[in-house]
mmCIF file of C-alpha atoms in Angstrom:
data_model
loop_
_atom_site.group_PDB
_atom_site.id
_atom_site.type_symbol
_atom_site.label_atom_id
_atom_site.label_comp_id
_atom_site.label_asym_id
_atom_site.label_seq_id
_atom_site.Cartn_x
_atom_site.Cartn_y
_atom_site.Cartn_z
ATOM 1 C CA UNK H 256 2.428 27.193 -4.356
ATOM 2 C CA UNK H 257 2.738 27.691 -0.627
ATOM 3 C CA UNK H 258 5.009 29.601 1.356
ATOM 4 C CA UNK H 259 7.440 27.041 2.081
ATOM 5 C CA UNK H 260 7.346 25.507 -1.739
ATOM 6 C CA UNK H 261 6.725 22.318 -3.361
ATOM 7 C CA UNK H 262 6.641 19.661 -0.950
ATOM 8 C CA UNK H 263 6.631 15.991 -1.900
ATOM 9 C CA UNK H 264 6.596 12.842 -0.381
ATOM 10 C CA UNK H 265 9.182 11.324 1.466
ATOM 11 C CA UNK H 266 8.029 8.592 2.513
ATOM 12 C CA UNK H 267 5.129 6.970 4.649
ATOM 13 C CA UNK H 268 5.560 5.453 8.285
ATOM 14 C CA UNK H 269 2.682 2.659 9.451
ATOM 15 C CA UNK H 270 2.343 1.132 13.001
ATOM 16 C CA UNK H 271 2.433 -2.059 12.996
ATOM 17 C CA UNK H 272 1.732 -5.202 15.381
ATOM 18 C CA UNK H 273 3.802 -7.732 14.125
ATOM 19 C CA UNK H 274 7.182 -6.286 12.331
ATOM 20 C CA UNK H 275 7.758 -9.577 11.712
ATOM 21 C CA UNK H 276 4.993 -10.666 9.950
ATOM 22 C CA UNK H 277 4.519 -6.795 7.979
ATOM 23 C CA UNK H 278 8.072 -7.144 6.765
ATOM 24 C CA UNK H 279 7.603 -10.690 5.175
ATOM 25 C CA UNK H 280 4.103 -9.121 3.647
ATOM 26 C CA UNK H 281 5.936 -5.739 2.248
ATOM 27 C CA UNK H 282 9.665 -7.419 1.500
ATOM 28 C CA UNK H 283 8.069 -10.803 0.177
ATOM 29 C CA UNK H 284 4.784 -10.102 -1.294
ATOM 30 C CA UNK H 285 5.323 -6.052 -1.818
ATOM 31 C CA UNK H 286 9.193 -5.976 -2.940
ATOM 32 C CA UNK H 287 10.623 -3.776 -0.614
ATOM 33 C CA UNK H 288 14.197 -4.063 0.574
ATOM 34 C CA UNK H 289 14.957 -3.859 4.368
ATOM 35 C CA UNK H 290 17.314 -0.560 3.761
ATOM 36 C CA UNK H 291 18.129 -0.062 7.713
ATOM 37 C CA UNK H 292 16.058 -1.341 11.287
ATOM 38 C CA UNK H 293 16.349 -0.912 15.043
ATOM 39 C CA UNK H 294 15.268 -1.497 18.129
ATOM 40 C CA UNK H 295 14.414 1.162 20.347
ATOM 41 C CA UNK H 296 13.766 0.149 24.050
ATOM 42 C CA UNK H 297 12.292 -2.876 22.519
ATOM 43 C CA UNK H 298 10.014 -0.603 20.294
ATOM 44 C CA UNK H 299 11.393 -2.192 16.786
ATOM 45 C CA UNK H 300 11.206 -0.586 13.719
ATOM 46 C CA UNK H 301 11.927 -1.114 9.752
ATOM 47 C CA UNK H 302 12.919 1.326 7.094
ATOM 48 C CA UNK H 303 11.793 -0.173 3.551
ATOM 49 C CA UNK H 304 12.633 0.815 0.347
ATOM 50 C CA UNK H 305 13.321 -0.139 -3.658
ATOM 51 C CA UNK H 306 16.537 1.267 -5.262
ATOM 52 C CA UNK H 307 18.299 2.278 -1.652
ATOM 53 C CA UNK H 308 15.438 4.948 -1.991
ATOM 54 C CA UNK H 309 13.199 5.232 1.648
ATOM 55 C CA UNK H 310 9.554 4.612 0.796
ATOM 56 C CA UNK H 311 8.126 3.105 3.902
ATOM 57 C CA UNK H 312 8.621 2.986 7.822
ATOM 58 C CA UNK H 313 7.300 -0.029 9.951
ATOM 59 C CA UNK H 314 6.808 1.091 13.661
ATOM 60 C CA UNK H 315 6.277 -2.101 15.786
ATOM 61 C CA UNK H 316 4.045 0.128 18.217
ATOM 62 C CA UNK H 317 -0.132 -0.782 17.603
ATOM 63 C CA UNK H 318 -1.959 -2.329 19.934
ATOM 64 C CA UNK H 319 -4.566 -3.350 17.182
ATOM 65 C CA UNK H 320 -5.121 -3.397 13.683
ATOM 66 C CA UNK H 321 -5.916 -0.560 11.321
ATOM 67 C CA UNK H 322 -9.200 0.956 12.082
ATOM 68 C CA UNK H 323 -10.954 2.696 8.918
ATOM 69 C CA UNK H 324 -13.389 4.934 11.756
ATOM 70 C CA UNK H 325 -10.233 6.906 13.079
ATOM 71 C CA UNK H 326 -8.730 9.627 11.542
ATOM 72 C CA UNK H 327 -5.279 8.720 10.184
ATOM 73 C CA UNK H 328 -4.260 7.383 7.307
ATOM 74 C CA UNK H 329 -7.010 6.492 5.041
ATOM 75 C CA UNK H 330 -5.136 4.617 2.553
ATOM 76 C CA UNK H 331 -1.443 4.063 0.721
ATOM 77 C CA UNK H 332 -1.466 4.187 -3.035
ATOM 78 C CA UNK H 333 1.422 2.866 -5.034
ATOM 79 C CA UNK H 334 2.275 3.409 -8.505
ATOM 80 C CA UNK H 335 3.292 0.577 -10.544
ATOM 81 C CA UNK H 336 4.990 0.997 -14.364
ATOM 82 C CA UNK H 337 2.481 -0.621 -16.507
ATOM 83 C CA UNK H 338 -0.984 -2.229 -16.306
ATOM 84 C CA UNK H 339 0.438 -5.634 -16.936
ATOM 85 C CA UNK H 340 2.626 -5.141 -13.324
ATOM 86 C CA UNK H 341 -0.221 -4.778 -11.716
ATOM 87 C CA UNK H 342 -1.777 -7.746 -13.017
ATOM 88 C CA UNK H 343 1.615 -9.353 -11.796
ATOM 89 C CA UNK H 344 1.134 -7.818 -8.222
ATOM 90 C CA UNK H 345 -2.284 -9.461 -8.197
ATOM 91 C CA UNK H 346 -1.458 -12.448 -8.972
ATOM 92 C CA UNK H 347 1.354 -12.506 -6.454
ATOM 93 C CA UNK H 348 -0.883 -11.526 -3.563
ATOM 94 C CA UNK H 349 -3.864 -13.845 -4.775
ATOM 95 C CA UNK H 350 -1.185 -16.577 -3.996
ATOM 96 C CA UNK H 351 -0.714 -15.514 -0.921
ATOM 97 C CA UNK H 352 -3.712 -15.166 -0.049
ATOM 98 C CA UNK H 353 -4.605 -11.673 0.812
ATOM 99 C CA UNK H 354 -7.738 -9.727 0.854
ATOM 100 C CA UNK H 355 -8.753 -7.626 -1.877
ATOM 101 C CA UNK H 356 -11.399 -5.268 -1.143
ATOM 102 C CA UNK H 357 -12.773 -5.232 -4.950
ATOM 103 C CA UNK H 358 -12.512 -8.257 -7.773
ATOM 104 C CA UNK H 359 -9.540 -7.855 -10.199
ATOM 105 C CA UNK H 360 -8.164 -4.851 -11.952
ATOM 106 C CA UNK H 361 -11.250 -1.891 -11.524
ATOM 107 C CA UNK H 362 -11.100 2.169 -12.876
ATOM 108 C CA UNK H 363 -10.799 4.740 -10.394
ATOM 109 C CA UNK H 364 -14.239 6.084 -11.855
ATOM 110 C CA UNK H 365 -16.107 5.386 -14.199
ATOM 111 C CA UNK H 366 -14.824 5.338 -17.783
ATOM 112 C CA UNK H 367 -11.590 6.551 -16.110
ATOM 113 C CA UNK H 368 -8.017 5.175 -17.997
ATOM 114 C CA UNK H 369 -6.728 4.854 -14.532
ATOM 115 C CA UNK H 370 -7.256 1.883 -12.330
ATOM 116 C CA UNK H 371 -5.348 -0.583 -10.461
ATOM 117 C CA UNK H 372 -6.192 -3.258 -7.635
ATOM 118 C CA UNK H 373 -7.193 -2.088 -3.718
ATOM 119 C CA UNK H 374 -6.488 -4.918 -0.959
ATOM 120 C CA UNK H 375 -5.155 -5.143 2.761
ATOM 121 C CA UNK H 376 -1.446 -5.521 4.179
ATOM 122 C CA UNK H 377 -1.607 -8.352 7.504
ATOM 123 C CA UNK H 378 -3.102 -5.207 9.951
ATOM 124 C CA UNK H 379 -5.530 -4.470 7.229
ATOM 125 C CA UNK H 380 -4.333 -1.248 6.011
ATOM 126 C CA UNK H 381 -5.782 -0.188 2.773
ATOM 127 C CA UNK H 382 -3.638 -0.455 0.094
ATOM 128 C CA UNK H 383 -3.767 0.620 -3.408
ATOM 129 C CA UNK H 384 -1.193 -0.886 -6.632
ATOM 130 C CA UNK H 385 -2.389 1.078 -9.437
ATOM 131 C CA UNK H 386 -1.334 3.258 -12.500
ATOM 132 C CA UNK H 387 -2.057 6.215 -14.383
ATOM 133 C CA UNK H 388 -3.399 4.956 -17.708
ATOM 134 C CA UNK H 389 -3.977 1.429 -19.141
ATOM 135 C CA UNK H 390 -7.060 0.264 -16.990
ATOM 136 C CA UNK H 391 -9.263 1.675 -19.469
ATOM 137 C CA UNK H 392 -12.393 -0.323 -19.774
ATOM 138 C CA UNK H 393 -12.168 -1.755 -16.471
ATOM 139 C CA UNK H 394 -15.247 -1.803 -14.641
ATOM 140 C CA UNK H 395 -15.443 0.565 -11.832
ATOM 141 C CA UNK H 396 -16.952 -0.524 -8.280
ATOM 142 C CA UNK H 397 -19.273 3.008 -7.716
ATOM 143 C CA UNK H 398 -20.933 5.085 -10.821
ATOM 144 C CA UNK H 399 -20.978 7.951 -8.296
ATOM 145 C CA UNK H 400 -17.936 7.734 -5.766
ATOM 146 C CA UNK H 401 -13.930 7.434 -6.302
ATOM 147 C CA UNK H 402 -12.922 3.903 -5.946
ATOM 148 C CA UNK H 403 -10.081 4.437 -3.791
ATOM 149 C CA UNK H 404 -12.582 6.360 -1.043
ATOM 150 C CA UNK H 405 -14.672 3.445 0.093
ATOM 151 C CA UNK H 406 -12.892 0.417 0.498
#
């Protein structure tokens, strides 16, 4: 433990370039509930969340979409309840016709229980909807390398 304790996560904040756009993608497609939003010297912004709980900021601020070469975030997992909401959360975004960066439900590694499905939000941030244990015998995208590192 460190010197200043357990931390955890409070929640994530993402530039956007369209809040527009991001909050039909997250609200719509994602579930999150608009939960407050401003407008800053025309800088707009979005807090998101499920249960009146903060989970995600939208910051109307990029000039271009999300570039996997710079350092920053790399990627934002989610945790879903069961393998079967996952499935549900693919299906949803397959109808709207978003990018997934691997085919279907895949393990994290090989032979791994966990697993879930990897795609990108309208900027193409990496995003992850996964879960713990239930994905077992799902194929996994690398023998040698975590799926969630190279997507």
């Amino acid at each position: 433990m460190s010197a200043i304790g357990t931390l955890n996560t409070a929640h994530i904040g993402i530039n956007v370039t369209d809040l527009d756009r991001s909050l039909r993608f997250y609200g719509d497609v994602l579930g999150f509930e608009v939960i407050g939003s401003g407008d800053a010297d025309g800088r707009r912004y979005a807090f998101l969340g499920q249960d009146g709980r903060l989970a995600v900021t939208l910051w109307q601020q990029a000039g271009g979409g999300y570039d996997a070469t710079l350092a920053g975030l790399h990627h934002l997992a989610f945790e879903a309840e069961s393998i079967e909401k996952v499935r549900e959360a693919e299906a949803a975004l397959r109808e709207r016709g978003v990018t997934f960066a691997h085919e279907g439900v895949v393990a994290h590694h090989e032979g791994a229980a966990s697993g879930g499905i990897f795609f990108h939000d309208p900027d193409g941030t990496r995003l992850e909807i996964s879960v713990p244990q239930g994905a077992e015998g799902a194929p996994a995208p690398s023998a040698t390398a975590p799926t969630c590192g190279f997507f």
